[in-house]
Amino acid sequence: MFTRIKLVLPVAFLILVSGCQKFLDQKMNKRDIIPQKLDDLQALLDNNESMNAKDPALLELLSDNYFISRENWEPYASTSEGQHYIWAGNALPNSVSWDFVYQFPVYISNVTLDQLEQVKIGQEEQQKYNAIKGGCLFHRAFGLWEIAQLFCRPFSIENASAPGIVLRTTANPNIRSTRVTVKETYDQIVNDLRTAVLLLPATSSFPTRPTKTAARAMLARVFLSMRDYDNAWKYADTALQEQSGLMDYNTLVPLKSPRIATFNKEVIFHSYCAPVGFLADYMARVDSTLYNSYNENDLRKIVFFRENASPNAGTYAFQGSYHGNGSASHVFTGLTTGELYLVISECLARKGIINEAMQYLNGLLVMRWNKDFPFQALIAADTVEALGLILSERRKELLFRGLRWSDIRRMNLEGANITLKRILGDSTYLLPPNDARSVMLIPWNEITRSEIEQNVR
């Protein structure tokens, strides 16, 4: 069960209402009452509906983990979701994926950080103060990284000076919103997370509150997306030393409800996207090539998928969400130990440390294997073979996590040449590698209000 800390204090309630109404440069209501106590500020961060449930669903909508039939797509053809499904160049900007991140985790974190500077504390409250500040920096960086995967080019030396995202590091409405460069975007995210590591506690009561381990795990995710494999390995290794537990999927069979518990031993930080009908079980069907790539003795094939009934017999729906509700419509975007095993494995392989890379990969896979059949450890002769196996397992382990889109952009910069394809009846839609449509259009109301630069088409 989620820790739903009610904001019964009028001051906290007013802040959240204000946060929902404002966006980037919109002015604050002067009647807002700002919390004056650390407990009140912590309560803002503990509102899971605002801080842990607003991740952009577009991260999954754009991916190739699923397909939709033409008859199910047609009612959505003129919507933002329907147009993004086929990567239309003139797709209506997905305002929710932009607005929710800036209005909730980023804005509330900035309000809290601004107010922390005004709060007077005693020595006995320093740890609580640090935890709140660290939590703000973590939530802000987490959200900004997600926005960067959608609304600016992926990190590279070539893209360093290209337009990045809007950086909001204060709730002060008098400071104008501007787009910084891609490099400045990632510098801010990394600096926020590195500072959070120093401030956050080692443990928390619930994985909806970030910890040092969560900040390190997020740094591993960020550096992987930047193709900085040395730093990705470093932070993943440190995080895994602090939390390394893996579920034995044999304990999940026979299947329970939910199939995977919400706060299981693998979850380092829990977050998810607001539900989106486009990914509902009756709509989104798992890519058949992906489904068929699982070995029959791989329990993920049972735990993650459910066969659809007639008239969709022969297709499968995803039901292995770490959110705990089992549905793909609530995309789990949090951090897990399983992800860290894969990050370390990939980074070691890229460094040419093949045997150790495969040890980490096999350490994960054996926990997914049917115990009634001997597990045969995967072996690779060289870096190319190792990376092929590792990246294949990364996709099979981390599907419907909001990570595939970022991985595609990253791997295409590595020369993977992944072309995405949608087939709707007689029509085929393609997204070639590094296409301009891989960077989403910013909502037009934001362009008008802030006068920031729109992404090119």
Short mmCIF file of N, CA and C in Angstrom, two decimals, residues 55-68 81 258-260 271-287 290 303-306 308 316-333 398-403:
data_model
loop_
_atom_site.label_atom_id
_atom_site.label_comp_id
_atom_site.label_asym_id
_atom_site.label_seq_id
_atom_site.Cartn_x
_atom_site.Cartn_y
_atom_site.Cartn_z
N ASP A 55 4.89 11.04 -13.92
CA ASP A 55 5.88 10.85 -14.97
C ASP A 55 5.22 10.83 -16.34
N PRO A 56 5.92 11.27 -17.37
CA PRO A 56 5.30 11.41 -18.70
C PRO A 56 5.05 10.07 -19.39
N ALA A 57 3.79 9.77 -19.66
CA ALA A 57 3.42 8.52 -20.33
C ALA A 57 3.97 8.46 -21.75
N LEU A 58 4.31 9.61 -22.31
CA LEU A 58 4.84 9.66 -23.67
C LEU A 58 6.12 8.83 -23.79
N LEU A 59 6.84 8.65 -22.69
CA LEU A 59 8.05 7.83 -22.71
C LEU A 59 7.75 6.41 -23.17
N GLU A 60 6.57 5.91 -22.81
CA GLU A 60 6.18 4.56 -23.24
C GLU A 60 5.37 4.57 -24.52
N LEU A 61 4.54 5.59 -24.70
CA LEU A 61 3.69 5.66 -25.89
C LEU A 61 4.51 5.64 -27.18
N LEU A 62 5.71 6.21 -27.14
CA LEU A 62 6.54 6.30 -28.35
C LEU A 62 7.31 5.02 -28.64
N SER A 63 7.35 4.11 -27.69
CA SER A 63 8.25 2.96 -27.79
C SER A 63 7.70 1.87 -28.69
N ASP A 64 8.54 0.87 -28.93
CA ASP A 64 8.16 -0.25 -29.79
C ASP A 64 7.86 -1.52 -29.00
N ASN A 65 7.48 -1.36 -27.74
CA ASN A 65 7.14 -2.53 -26.92
C ASN A 65 5.76 -3.09 -27.24
N TYR A 66 4.95 -2.35 -27.96
CA TYR A 66 3.56 -2.74 -28.16
C TYR A 66 3.07 -2.31 -29.53
N PHE A 67 1.90 -2.80 -29.90
CA PHE A 67 1.23 -2.33 -31.11
C PHE A 67 -0.27 -2.26 -30.85
N ILE A 68 -0.96 -1.52 -31.69
CA ILE A 68 -2.41 -1.32 -31.57
C ILE A 68 -3.04 -1.60 -32.92
N GLU A 81 -2.17 11.36 -28.50
CA GLU A 81 -1.69 9.99 -28.32
C GLU A 81 -1.67 9.24 -29.64
N PRO A 258 -1.69 -8.81 -6.85
CA PRO A 258 -1.01 -8.59 -8.14
C PRO A 258 0.13 -9.58 -8.34
N ARG A 259 0.52 -9.72 -9.56
CA ARG A 259 1.58 -10.67 -9.88
C ARG A 259 2.88 -10.29 -9.20
N ILE A 260 3.15 -9.00 -9.14
CA ILE A 260 4.37 -8.49 -8.51
C ILE A 260 3.95 -7.46 -7.47
N SER A 271 8.00 5.11 -8.61
CA SER A 271 7.29 6.17 -9.32
C SER A 271 6.61 5.56 -10.53
N TYR A 272 5.65 6.29 -11.08
CA TYR A 272 4.92 5.74 -12.21
C TYR A 272 4.21 6.86 -12.97
N CYS A 273 3.72 6.52 -14.15
CA CYS A 273 2.98 7.47 -14.97
C CYS A 273 1.51 7.46 -14.59
N ALA A 274 0.87 8.60 -14.76
CA ALA A 274 -0.58 8.62 -14.63
C ALA A 274 -1.16 7.68 -15.67
N PRO A 275 -2.24 6.96 -15.34
CA PRO A 275 -2.79 5.97 -16.27
C PRO A 275 -3.20 6.60 -17.59
N VAL A 276 -2.96 5.88 -18.67
CA VAL A 276 -3.31 6.36 -19.99
C VAL A 276 -4.06 5.24 -20.72
N GLY A 277 -5.24 5.57 -21.22
CA GLY A 277 -6.09 4.57 -21.86
C GLY A 277 -5.46 3.92 -23.06
N PHE A 278 -4.58 4.62 -23.74
CA PHE A 278 -3.95 4.10 -24.94
C PHE A 278 -3.13 2.85 -24.65
N LEU A 279 -2.68 2.70 -23.39
CA LEU A 279 -1.89 1.54 -23.00
C LEU A 279 -2.70 0.52 -22.22
N ALA A 280 -4.02 0.67 -22.19
CA ALA A 280 -4.88 -0.27 -21.48
C ALA A 280 -4.76 -1.66 -22.09
N ASP A 281 -5.08 -2.68 -21.27
CA ASP A 281 -4.89 -4.06 -21.70
C ASP A 281 -5.60 -4.38 -23.01
N TYR A 282 -6.81 -3.87 -23.18
CA TYR A 282 -7.57 -4.21 -24.38
C TYR A 282 -7.07 -3.48 -25.62
N MET A 283 -6.20 -2.48 -25.42
CA MET A 283 -5.67 -1.69 -26.54
C MET A 283 -4.27 -2.15 -26.92
N ALA A 284 -3.34 -2.05 -26.00
CA ALA A 284 -1.92 -2.28 -26.29
C ALA A 284 -1.60 -3.77 -26.24
N ARG A 285 -1.12 -4.28 -27.33
CA ARG A 285 -0.73 -5.69 -27.42
C ARG A 285 0.79 -5.77 -27.52
N VAL A 286 1.37 -6.68 -26.81
CA VAL A 286 2.82 -6.77 -26.75
C VAL A 286 3.37 -7.14 -28.13
N ASP A 287 4.46 -6.48 -28.50
CA ASP A 287 5.12 -6.79 -29.76
C ASP A 287 5.40 -8.29 -29.83
N LEU A 290 9.03 -9.47 -29.65
CA LEU A 290 9.53 -9.35 -28.28
C LEU A 290 9.03 -10.51 -27.43
N VAL A 303 5.03 -14.42 -15.96
CA VAL A 303 4.74 -13.34 -15.01
C VAL A 303 4.37 -12.05 -15.72
N PHE A 304 5.02 -11.74 -16.81
CA PHE A 304 4.84 -10.45 -17.48
C PHE A 304 3.63 -10.40 -18.42
N PHE A 305 3.19 -11.56 -18.92
CA PHE A 305 2.22 -11.52 -20.02
C PHE A 305 0.98 -12.36 -19.75
N ARG A 306 -0.10 -11.94 -20.36
CA ARG A 306 -1.37 -12.66 -20.32
C ARG A 306 -1.91 -12.76 -21.74
N ASN A 308 -4.47 -12.75 -24.63
CA ASN A 308 -5.76 -12.11 -24.82
C ASN A 308 -6.81 -13.11 -25.27
N TYR A 316 -0.88 -10.88 -26.86
CA TYR A 316 -0.63 -10.85 -25.42
C TYR A 316 -0.67 -9.43 -24.87
N ALA A 317 -1.12 -9.32 -23.63
CA ALA A 317 -1.13 -8.05 -22.91
C ALA A 317 -0.06 -8.11 -21.82
N PHE A 318 0.54 -6.98 -21.53
CA PHE A 318 1.54 -6.91 -20.46
C PHE A 318 0.84 -6.77 -19.12
N GLN A 319 1.27 -7.60 -18.15
CA GLN A 319 0.68 -7.55 -16.82
C GLN A 319 1.73 -7.73 -15.73
N GLY A 320 2.93 -7.23 -16.00
CA GLY A 320 4.01 -7.43 -15.03
C GLY A 320 4.54 -6.14 -14.45
N SER A 321 3.66 -5.15 -14.26
CA SER A 321 4.12 -3.86 -13.77
C SER A 321 4.60 -3.94 -12.33
N TYR A 322 5.73 -3.30 -12.06
CA TYR A 322 6.23 -3.19 -10.68
C TYR A 322 5.45 -2.16 -9.88
N HIS A 323 4.50 -1.51 -10.52
CA HIS A 323 3.60 -0.62 -9.78
C HIS A 323 2.67 -1.43 -8.89
N GLY A 324 2.47 -2.69 -9.24
CA GLY A 324 1.67 -3.56 -8.38
C GLY A 324 0.26 -3.79 -8.86
N ASN A 325 -0.19 -3.03 -9.85
CA ASN A 325 -1.55 -3.25 -10.35
C ASN A 325 -1.57 -4.17 -11.55
N GLY A 326 -0.39 -4.53 -12.05
CA GLY A 326 -0.28 -5.49 -13.12
C GLY A 326 -0.51 -4.95 -14.51
N SER A 327 -1.01 -3.75 -14.67
CA SER A 327 -1.41 -3.25 -15.98
C SER A 327 -0.35 -2.37 -16.61
N ALA A 328 -0.30 -2.41 -17.94
CA ALA A 328 0.63 -1.54 -18.67
C ALA A 328 0.18 -0.10 -18.63
N SER A 329 -1.08 0.16 -18.30
CA SER A 329 -1.58 1.54 -18.32
C SER A 329 -0.98 2.37 -17.20
N HIS A 330 -0.50 1.73 -16.12
CA HIS A 330 0.25 2.41 -15.07
C HIS A 330 1.72 2.04 -15.25
N VAL A 331 2.43 2.79 -16.05
CA VAL A 331 3.82 2.45 -16.37
C VAL A 331 4.70 2.74 -15.15
N PHE A 332 5.36 1.71 -14.62
CA PHE A 332 6.30 1.88 -13.53
C PHE A 332 7.59 2.47 -14.08
N THR A 333 8.02 3.58 -13.55
CA THR A 333 9.21 4.27 -14.04
C THR A 333 10.31 4.34 -12.98
N LEU A 398 13.22 -4.81 -18.85
CA LEU A 398 12.78 -3.45 -18.52
C LEU A 398 11.70 -2.93 -19.47
N LEU A 399 10.92 -3.82 -20.04
CA LEU A 399 9.84 -3.35 -20.91
C LEU A 399 8.74 -2.70 -20.09
N PHE A 400 8.05 -1.76 -20.68
CA PHE A 400 7.00 -0.97 -20.02
C PHE A 400 7.51 -0.34 -18.73
N ARG A 401 8.71 0.21 -18.80
CA ARG A 401 9.30 0.95 -17.68
C ARG A 401 9.56 2.41 -18.06
N GLY A 402 9.18 2.83 -19.26
CA GLY A 402 9.47 4.18 -19.70
C GLY A 402 10.93 4.38 -20.05
N LEU A 403 11.67 3.29 -20.30
CA LEU A 403 13.10 3.37 -20.58
C LEU A 403 13.46 3.05 -22.02
#
